[in-house]
mmCIF file of C-alpha atoms in Angstrom:
data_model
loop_
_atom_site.group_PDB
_atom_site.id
_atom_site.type_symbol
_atom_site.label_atom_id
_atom_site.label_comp_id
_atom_site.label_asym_id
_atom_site.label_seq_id
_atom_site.Cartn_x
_atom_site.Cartn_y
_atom_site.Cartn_z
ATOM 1 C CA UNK A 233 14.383 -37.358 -11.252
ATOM 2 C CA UNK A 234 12.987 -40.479 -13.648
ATOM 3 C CA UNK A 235 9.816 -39.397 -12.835
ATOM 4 C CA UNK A 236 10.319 -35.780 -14.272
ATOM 5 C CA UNK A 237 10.723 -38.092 -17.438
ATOM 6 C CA UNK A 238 6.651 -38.847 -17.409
ATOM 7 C CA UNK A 239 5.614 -35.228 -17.229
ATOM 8 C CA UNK A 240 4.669 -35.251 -20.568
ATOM 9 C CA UNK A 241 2.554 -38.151 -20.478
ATOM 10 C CA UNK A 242 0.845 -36.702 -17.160
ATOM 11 C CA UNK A 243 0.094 -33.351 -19.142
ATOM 12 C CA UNK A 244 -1.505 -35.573 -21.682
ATOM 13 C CA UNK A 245 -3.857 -36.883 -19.266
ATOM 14 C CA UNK A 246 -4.860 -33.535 -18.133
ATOM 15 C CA UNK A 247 -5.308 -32.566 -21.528
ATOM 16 C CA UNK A 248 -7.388 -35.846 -22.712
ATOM 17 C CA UNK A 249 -10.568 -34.618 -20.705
ATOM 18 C CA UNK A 250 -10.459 -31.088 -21.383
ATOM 19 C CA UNK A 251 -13.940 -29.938 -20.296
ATOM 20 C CA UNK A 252 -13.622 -31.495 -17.002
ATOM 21 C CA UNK A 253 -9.950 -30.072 -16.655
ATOM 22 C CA UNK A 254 -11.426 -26.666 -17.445
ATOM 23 C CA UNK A 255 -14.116 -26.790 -14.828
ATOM 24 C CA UNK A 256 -11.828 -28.312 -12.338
ATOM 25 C CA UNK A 257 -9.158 -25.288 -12.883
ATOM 26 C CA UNK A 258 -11.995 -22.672 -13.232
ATOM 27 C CA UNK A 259 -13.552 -23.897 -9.858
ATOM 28 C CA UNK A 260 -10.261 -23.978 -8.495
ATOM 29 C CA UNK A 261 -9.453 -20.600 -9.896
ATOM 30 C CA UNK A 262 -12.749 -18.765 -8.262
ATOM 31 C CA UNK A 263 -12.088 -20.934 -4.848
ATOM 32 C CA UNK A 264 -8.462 -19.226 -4.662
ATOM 33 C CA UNK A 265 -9.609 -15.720 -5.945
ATOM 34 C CA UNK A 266 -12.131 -15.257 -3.081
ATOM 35 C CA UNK A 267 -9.358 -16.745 -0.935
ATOM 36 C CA UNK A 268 -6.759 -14.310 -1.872
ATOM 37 C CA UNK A 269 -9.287 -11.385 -1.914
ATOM 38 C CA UNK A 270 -9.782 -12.454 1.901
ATOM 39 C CA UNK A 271 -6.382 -12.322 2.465
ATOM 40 C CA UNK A 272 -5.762 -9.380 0.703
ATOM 41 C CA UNK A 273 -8.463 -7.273 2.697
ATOM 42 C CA UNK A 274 -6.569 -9.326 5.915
ATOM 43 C CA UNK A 275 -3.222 -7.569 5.490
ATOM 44 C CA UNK A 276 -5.004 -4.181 4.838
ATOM 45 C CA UNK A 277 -6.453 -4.637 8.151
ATOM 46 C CA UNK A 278 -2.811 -5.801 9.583
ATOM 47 C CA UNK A 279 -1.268 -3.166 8.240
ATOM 48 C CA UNK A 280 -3.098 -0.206 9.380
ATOM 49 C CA UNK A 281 -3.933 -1.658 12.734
ATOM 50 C CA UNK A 282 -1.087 -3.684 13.966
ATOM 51 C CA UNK A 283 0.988 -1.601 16.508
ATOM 52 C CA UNK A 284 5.178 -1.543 16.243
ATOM 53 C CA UNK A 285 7.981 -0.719 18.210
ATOM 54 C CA UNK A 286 8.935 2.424 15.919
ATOM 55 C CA UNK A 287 5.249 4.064 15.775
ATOM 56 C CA UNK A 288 6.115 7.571 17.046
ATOM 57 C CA UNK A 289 2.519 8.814 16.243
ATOM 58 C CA UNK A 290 -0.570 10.053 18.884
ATOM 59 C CA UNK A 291 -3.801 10.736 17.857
ATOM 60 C CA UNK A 292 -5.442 13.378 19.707
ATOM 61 C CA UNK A 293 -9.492 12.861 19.424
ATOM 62 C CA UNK A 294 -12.462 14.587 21.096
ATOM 63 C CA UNK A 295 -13.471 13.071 24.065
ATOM 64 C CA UNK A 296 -16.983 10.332 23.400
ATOM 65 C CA UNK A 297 -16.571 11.320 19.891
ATOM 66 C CA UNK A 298 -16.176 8.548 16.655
ATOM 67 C CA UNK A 299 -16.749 10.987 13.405
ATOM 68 C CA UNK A 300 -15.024 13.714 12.482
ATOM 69 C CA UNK A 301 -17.803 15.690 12.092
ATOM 70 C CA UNK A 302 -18.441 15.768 15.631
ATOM 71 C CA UNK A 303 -14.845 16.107 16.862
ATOM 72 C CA UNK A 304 -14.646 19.642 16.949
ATOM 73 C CA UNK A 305 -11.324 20.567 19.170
ATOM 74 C CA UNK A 306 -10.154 24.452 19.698
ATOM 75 C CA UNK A 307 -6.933 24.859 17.404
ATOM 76 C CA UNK A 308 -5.449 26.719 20.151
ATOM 77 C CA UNK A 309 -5.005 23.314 21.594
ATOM 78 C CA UNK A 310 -1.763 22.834 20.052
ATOM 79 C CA UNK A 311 0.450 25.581 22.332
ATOM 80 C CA UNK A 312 -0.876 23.155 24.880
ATOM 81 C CA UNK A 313 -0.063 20.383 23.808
ATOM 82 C CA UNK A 314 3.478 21.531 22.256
ATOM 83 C CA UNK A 315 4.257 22.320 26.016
ATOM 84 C CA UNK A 316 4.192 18.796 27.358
ATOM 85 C CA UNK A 317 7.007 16.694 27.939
ATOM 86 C CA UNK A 318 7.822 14.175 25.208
ATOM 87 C CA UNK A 319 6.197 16.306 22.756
ATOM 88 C CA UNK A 320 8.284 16.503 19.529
ATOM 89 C CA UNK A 321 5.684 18.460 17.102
ATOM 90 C CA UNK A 322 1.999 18.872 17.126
ATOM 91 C CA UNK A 323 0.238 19.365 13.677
ATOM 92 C CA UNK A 324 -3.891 20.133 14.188
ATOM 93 C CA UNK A 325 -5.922 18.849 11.453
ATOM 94 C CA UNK A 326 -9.085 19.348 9.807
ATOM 95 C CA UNK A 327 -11.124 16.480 8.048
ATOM 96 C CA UNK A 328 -13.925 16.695 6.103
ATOM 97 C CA UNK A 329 -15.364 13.001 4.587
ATOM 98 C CA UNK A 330 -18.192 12.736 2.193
ATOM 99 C CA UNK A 331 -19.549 10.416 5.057
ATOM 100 C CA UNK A 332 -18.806 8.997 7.937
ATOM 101 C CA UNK A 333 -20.129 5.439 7.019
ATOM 102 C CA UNK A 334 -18.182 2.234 5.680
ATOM 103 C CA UNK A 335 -17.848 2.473 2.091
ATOM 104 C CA UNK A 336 -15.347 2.031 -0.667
ATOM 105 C CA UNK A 337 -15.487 5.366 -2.175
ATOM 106 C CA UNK A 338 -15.180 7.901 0.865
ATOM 107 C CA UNK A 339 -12.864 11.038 0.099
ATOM 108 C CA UNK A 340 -10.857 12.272 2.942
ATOM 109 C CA UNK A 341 -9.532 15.886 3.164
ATOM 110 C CA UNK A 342 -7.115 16.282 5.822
ATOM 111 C CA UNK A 343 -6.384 20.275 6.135
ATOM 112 C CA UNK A 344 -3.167 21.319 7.718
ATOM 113 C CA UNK A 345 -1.543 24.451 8.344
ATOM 114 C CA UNK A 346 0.783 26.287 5.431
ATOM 115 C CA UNK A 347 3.684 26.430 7.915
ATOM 116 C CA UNK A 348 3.306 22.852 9.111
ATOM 117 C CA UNK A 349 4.813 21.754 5.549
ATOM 118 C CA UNK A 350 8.002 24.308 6.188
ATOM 119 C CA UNK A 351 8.044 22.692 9.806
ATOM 120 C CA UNK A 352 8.287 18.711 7.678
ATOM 121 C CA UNK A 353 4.595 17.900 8.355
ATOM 122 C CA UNK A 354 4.985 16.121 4.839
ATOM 123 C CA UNK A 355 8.766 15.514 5.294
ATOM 124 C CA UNK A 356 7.868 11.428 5.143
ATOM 125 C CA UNK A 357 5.907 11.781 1.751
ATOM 126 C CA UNK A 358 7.257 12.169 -1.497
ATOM 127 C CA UNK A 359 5.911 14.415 -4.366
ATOM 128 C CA UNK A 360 5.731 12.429 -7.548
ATOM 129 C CA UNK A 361 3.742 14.612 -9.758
ATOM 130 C CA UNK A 362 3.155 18.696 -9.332
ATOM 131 C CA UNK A 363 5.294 20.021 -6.339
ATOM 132 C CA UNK A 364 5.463 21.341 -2.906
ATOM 133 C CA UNK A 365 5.427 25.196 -4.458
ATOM 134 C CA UNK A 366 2.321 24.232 -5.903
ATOM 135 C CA UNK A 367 0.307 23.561 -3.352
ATOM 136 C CA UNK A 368 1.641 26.771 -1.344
ATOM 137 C CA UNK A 369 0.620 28.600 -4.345
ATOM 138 C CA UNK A 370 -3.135 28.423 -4.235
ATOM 139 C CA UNK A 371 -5.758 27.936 -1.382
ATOM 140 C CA UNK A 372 -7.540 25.397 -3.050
ATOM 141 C CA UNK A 373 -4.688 23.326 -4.182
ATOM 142 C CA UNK A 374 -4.500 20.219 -2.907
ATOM 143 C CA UNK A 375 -1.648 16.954 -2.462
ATOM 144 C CA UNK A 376 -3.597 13.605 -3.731
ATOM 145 C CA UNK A 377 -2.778 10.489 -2.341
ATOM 146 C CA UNK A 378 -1.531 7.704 -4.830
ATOM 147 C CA UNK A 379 -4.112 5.054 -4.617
ATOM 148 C CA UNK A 380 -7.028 8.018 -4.916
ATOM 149 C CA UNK A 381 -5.383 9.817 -8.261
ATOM 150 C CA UNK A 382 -5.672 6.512 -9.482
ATOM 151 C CA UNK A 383 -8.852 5.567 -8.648
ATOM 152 C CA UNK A 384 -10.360 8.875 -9.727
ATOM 153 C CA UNK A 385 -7.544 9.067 -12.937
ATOM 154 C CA UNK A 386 -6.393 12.379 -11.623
ATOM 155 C CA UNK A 387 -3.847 14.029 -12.629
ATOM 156 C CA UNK A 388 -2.037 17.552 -11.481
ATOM 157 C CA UNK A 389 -3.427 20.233 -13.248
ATOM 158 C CA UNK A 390 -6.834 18.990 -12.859
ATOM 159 C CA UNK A 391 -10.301 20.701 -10.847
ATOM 160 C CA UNK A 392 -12.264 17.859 -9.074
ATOM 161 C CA UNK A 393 -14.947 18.334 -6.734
ATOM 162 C CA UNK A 394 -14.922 15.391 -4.034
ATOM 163 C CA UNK A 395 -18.471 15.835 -1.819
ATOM 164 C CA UNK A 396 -19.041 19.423 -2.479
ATOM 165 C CA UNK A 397 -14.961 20.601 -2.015
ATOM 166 C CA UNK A 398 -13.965 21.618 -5.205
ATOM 167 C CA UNK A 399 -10.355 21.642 -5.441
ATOM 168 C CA UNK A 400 -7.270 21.746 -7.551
ATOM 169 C CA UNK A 401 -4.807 19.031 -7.986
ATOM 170 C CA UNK A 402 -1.215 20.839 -6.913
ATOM 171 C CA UNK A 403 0.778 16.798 -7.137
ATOM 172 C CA UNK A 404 0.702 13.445 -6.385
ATOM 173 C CA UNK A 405 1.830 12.311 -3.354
ATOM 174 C CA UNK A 406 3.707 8.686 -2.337
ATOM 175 C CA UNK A 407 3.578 7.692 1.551
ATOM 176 C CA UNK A 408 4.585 4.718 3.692
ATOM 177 C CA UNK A 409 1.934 5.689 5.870
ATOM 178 C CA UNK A 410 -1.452 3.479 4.915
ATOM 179 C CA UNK A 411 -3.354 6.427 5.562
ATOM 180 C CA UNK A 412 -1.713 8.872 3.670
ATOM 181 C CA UNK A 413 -2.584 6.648 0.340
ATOM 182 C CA UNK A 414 -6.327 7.764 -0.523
ATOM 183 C CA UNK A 415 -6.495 11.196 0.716
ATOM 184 C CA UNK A 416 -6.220 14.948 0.136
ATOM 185 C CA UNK A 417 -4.228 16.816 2.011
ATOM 186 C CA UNK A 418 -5.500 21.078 1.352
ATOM 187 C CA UNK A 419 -4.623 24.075 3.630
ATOM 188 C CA UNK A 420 -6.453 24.046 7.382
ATOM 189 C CA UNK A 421 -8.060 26.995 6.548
ATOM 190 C CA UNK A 422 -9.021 26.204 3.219
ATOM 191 C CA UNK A 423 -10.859 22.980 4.473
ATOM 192 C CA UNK A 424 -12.415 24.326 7.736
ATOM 193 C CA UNK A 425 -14.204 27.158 5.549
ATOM 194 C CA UNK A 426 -15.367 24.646 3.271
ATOM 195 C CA UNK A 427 -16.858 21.911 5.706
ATOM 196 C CA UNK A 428 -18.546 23.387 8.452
ATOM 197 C CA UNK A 429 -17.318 27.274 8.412
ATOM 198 C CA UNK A 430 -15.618 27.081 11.475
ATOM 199 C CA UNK A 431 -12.177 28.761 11.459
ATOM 200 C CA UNK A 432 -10.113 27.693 14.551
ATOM 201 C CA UNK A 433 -11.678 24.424 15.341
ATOM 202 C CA UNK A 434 -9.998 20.830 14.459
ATOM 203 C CA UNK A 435 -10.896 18.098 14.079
ATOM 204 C CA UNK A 436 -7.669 16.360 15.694
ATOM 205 C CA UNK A 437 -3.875 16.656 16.178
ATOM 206 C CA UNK A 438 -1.574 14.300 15.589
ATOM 207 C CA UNK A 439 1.243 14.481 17.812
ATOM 208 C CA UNK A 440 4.661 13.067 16.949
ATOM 209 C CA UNK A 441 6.430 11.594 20.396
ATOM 210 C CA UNK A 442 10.274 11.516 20.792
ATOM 211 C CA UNK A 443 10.289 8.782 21.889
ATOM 212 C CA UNK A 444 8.129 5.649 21.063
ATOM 213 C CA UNK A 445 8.746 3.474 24.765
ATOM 214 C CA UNK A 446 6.169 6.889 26.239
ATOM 215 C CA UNK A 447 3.554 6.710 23.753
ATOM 216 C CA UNK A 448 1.395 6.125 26.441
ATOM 217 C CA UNK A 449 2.555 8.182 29.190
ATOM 218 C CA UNK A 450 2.540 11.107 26.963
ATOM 219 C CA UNK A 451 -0.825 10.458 25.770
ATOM 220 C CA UNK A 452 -2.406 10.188 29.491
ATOM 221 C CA UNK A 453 -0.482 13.656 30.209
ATOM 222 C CA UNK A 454 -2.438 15.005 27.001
ATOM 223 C CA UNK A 455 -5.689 13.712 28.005
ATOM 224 C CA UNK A 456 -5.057 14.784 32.017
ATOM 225 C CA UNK A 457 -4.069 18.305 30.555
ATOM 226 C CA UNK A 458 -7.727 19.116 29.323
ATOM 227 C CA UNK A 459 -9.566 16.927 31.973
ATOM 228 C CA UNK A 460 -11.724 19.888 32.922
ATOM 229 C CA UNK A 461 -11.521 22.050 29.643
ATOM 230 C CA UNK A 462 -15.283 22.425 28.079
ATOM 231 C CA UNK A 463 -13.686 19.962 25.183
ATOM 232 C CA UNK A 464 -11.765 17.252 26.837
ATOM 233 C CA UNK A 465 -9.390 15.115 24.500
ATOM 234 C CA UNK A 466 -8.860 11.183 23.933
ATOM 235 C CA UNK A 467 -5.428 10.223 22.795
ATOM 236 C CA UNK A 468 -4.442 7.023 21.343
ATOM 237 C CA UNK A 469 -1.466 6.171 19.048
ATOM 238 C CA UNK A 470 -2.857 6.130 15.670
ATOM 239 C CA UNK A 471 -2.871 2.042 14.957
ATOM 240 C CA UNK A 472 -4.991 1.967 18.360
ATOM 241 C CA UNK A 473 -6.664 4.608 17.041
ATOM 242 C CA UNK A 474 -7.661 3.202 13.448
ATOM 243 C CA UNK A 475 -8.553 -0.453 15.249
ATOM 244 C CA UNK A 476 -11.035 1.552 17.361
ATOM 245 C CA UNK A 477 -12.393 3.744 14.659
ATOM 246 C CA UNK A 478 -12.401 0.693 12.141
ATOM 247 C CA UNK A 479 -13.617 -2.144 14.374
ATOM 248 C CA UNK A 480 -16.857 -3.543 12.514
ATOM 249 C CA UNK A 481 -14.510 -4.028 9.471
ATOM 250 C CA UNK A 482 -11.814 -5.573 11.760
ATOM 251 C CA UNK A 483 -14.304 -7.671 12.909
ATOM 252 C CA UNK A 484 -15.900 -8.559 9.529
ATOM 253 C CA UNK A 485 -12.568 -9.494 7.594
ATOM 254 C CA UNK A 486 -11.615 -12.081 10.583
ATOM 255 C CA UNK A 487 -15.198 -13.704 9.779
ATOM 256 C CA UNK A 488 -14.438 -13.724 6.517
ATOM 257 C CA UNK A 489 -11.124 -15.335 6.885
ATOM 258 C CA UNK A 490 -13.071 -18.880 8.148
ATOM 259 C CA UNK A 491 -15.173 -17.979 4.126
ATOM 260 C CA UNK A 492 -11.225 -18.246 2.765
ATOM 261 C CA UNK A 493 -10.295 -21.295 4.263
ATOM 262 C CA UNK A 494 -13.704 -22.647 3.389
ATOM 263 C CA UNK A 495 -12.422 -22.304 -0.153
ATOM 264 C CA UNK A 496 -9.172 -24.038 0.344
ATOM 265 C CA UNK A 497 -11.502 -27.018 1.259
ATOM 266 C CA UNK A 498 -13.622 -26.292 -1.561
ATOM 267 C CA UNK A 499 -10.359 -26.264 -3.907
ATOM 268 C CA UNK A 500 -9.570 -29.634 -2.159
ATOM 269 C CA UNK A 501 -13.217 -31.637 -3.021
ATOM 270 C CA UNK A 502 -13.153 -30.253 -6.656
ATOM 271 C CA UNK A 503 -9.555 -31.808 -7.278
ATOM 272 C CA UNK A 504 -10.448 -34.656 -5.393
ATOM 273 C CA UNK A 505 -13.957 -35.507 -7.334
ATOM 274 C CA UNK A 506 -11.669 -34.766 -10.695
ATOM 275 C CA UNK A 507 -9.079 -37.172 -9.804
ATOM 276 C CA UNK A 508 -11.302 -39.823 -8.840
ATOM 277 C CA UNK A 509 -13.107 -39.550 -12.222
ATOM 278 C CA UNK A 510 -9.920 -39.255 -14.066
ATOM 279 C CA UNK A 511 -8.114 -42.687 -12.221
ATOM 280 C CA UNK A 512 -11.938 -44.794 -13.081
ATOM 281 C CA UNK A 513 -11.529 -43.506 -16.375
ATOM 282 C CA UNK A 514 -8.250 -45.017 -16.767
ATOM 283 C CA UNK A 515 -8.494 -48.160 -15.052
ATOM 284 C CA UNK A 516 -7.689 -49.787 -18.550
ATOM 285 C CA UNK A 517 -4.833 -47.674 -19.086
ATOM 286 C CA UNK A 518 -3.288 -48.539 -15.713
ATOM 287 C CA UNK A 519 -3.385 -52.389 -16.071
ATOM 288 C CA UNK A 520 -1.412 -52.132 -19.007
ATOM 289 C CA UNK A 521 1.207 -50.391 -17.706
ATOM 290 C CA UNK A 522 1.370 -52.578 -14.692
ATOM 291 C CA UNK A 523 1.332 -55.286 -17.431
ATOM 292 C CA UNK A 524 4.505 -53.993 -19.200
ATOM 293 C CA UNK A 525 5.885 -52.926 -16.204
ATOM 294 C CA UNK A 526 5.343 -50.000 -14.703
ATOM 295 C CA UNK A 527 6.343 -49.596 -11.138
ATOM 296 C CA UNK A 528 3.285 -49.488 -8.528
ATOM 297 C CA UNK A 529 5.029 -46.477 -7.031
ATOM 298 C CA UNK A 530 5.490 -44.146 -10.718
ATOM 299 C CA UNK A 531 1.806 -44.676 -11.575
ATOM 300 C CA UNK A 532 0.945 -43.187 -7.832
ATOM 301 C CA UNK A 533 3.214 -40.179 -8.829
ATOM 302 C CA UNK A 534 1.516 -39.857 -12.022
ATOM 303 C CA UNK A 535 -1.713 -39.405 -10.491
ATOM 304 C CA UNK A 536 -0.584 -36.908 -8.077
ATOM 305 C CA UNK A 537 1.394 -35.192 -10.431
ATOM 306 C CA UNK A 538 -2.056 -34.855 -12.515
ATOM 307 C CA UNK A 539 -3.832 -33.643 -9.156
ATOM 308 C CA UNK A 540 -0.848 -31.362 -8.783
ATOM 309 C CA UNK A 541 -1.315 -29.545 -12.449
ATOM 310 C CA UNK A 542 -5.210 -28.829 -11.437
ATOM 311 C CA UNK A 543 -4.794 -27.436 -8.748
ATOM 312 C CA UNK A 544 -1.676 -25.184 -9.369
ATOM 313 C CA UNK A 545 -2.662 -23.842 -12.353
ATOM 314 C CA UNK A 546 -6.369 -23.161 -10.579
ATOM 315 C CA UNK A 547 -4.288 -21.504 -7.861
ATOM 316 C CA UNK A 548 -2.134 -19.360 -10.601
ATOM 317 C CA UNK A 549 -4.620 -18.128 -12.275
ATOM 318 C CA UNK A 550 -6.773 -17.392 -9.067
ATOM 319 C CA UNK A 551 -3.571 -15.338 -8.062
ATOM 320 C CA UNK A 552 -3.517 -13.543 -11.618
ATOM 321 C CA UNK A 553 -7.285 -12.006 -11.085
ATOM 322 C CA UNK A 554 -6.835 -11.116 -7.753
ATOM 323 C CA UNK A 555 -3.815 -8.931 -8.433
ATOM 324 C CA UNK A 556 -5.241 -7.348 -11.542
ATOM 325 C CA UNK A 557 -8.823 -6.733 -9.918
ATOM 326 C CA UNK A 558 -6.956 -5.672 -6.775
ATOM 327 C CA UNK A 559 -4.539 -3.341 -8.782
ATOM 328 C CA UNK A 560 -7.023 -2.096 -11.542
ATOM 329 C CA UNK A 561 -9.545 -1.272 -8.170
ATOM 330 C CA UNK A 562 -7.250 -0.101 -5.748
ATOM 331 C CA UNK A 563 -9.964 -0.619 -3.520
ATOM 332 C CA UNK A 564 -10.588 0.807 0.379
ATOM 333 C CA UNK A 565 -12.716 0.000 3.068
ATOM 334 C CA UNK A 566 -12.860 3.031 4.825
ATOM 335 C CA UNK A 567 -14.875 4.502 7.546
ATOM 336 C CA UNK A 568 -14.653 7.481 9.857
ATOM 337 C CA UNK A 569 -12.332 9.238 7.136
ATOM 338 C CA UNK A 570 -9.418 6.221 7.717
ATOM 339 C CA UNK A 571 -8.989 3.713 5.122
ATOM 340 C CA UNK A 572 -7.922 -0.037 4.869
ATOM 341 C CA UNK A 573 -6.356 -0.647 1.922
ATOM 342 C CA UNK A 574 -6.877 -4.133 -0.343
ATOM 343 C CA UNK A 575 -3.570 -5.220 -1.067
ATOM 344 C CA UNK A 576 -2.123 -8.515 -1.841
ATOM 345 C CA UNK A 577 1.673 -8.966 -0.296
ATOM 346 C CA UNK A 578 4.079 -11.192 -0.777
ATOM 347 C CA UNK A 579 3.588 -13.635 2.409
ATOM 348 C CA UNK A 580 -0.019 -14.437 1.063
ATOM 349 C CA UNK A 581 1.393 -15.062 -2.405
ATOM 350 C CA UNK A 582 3.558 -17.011 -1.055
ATOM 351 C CA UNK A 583 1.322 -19.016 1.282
ATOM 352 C CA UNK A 584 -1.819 -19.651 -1.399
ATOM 353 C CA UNK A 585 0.508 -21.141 -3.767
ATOM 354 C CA UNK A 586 2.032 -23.341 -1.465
ATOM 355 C CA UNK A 587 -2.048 -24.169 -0.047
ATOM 356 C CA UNK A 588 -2.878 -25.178 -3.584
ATOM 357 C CA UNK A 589 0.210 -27.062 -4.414
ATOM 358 C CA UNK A 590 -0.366 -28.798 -0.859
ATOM 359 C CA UNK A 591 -4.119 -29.700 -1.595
ATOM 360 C CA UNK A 592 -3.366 -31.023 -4.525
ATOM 361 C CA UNK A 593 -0.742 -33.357 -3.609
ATOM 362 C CA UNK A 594 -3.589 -34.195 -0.658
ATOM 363 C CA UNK A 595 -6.335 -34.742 -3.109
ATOM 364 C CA UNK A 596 -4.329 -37.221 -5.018
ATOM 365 C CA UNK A 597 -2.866 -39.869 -2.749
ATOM 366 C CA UNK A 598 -5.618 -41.404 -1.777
ATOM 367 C CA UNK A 599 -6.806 -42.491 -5.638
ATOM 368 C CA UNK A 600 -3.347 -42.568 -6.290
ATOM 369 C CA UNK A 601 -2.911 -45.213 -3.847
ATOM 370 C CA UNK A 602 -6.162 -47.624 -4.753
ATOM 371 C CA UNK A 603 -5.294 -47.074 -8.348
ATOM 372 C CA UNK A 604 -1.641 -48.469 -8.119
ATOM 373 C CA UNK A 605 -2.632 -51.305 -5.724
ATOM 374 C CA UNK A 606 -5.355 -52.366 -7.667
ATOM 375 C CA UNK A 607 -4.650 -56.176 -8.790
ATOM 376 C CA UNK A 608 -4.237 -56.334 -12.642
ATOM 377 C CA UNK A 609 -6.889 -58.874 -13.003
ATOM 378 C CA UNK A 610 -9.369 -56.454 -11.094
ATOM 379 C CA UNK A 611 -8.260 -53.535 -13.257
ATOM 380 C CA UNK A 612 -9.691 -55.721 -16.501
ATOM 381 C CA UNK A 613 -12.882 -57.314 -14.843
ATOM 382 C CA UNK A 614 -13.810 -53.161 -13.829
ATOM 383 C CA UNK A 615 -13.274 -52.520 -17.569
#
């Protein structure tokens, strides 16, 4: 606690060399800002490709088939389906992408039946803006996805054309579901006319198990049902489905995780080099207080505190950009019509504050330690 007493005084030291404070927090700041961006685009990935014990969902996909523009399925498929054993709903959907390349802007229609939404196709989401009634109201109306109203600042009432779908905003929808976040869901009809003209063919169904200990046995009895039909199926639950589909991003984010931890070193040589400066630069300073007698062990914790203040307030304000840039952005990596969302959670906040409180304590000890077991006489010869 008696060293809580000298937190002033270490403040004052930050605050005697300002430029090099500033450059130290603003190098510190950018370090932890690409870190946190990396870790951000990490728990999108996590997120939408991580499998769990309660994921009821199956993806039913053309056979040898990675876009949905070439995933065309007969929507007479779903009677089929519907029939086999551990089957609780089937909902056939159409999606039409303005491409099917990696990009952050991609718009993704997903076009269901009317009666689906009667049956609870949409039961998880909730309507924030507009309504359900809405949207049954008009054949071009469509449900947009939180993150993509805001990205696009769309609001019910409006006309937008995404990619040559013109469209009318019916509400705003809310989901749990990381896909459900950047799309727009319009009738199956309504989307299948617009796309490629072809009434009665899907793109996929998405099949809703009963229970989640078959996912897999369900989805081989899909895939062995229409072994020999003229457009056999691949089934996978949807996180399989999404890591598949989304693998060169996958891949690229865990390389760039090795770029974030490179800037956690980075952070720890720019506090380090300031510290170093900062203890030569007082080498007066600290035979005087060993002169009136100042403990060996306070005037270690005064340098450490100092290291401390750099690199925490680098790490806050690295923290601060991130979450504005990441909430101003809401930014998506998507490809193949599915999206990764860049989102900071809690766990990472947690864990980069506790990195840059940790390399600053690291970054300190070791001038902390020559500084307060320098001999007094040496301290005034290096003057």
């Amino acid at each position: 606690m008696s060293a809580l007493r000298f937190a002033p005084l270490v403040v004052k030291y930050v605050m005697r060399y300002r430029g090099r404070s500033l450059l130290t927090i603003g190098g510190v700041a950018t370090a932890m800002f690409l870190f946190y961006s990396v870790q951000a685009m990490h728990h999108g990935v996590r997120e939408a490709t991580e499998a769990s014990s309660k994921d009821t969902k199956l993806v039913v996909y053309r056979q040898d088939r990675y876009c949905p523009f070439s995933s065309n399925l007969p929507q007479d498929y779903e009677g089929r389906i519907a029939s086999i054993g551990g089957v609780k709903s089937v909902l056939p959907v159409k999606i039409a992408v303005n491409n099917c390349r990696t990009g952050l802007d991609v718009v993704t229609f997903r076009g269901i039946p009317l009666g689906a939404v009667d049956n609870g196709a949409l039961g998880h989401v909730r309507v924030s803006e507009g309504s359900i009634q809405n949207w049954k109201q008009r054949s071009d109306a469509a449900l947009i996805g939180r993150r993509l109203a805001a990205k696009r600042g769309l609001k019910v009432g409006d006309r937008v054309d995404f990619g040559g779908i013109t469209v009318h905003v019916a509400g705003i929808i809310d989901s749990p579901e990381p896909q459900e976040q950047s799309v727009a869901y319009s009738h199956l009809e309504f989307v299948q006319r617009a796309s490629d003209n072809r009434v009665g063919v899907v793109t996929q169904f998405n099949v809703a198990v009963e229970d989640p200990t078959r996912m897999d046995q369900v989805a081989k009895a899909i895939d062995a049902e229409f072994r020999t039909a003229q457009e056999p199926t691949s089934t996978w639950s949807e996180k399989a489905f999404v890591a598949r589909a989304a693998a060169d991003i996958v891949e690229i984010v865990g390389f760039a995780r090795w770029l974030g931890w490179g800037c956690v070193i980075g952070v720890f040589a720019l506090v380090f080099n300031a510290i170093v400066l900062s203890v030569q630069d007082r080498i007066r300073d600290h035979a005087v207080m060993q002169t009136v007698g100042y403990p060996q062990r306070l005037i270690a914790k005064l340098i450490v505190g100092e290291s401390l203040i750099l690199s925490l307030t680098g790490g806050l304000l690295g923290l601060a950009a991130t979450l504005a840039f990441t909430s101003w952005g809401n930014l998506s990596l998507s490809v193949e019509g599915l999206s990764i969302h860049v989102q900071t959670d809690a766990l990472s906040i947690f864990s980069g504050l506790m990195l840059s409180a940790l390399t600053g304590v690291l970054a300190g000890l070791v001038p902390a330690w020559q500084a307060s077991h320098r001999e007094i006489s040496a301290c005034f010869r290096a003057v």
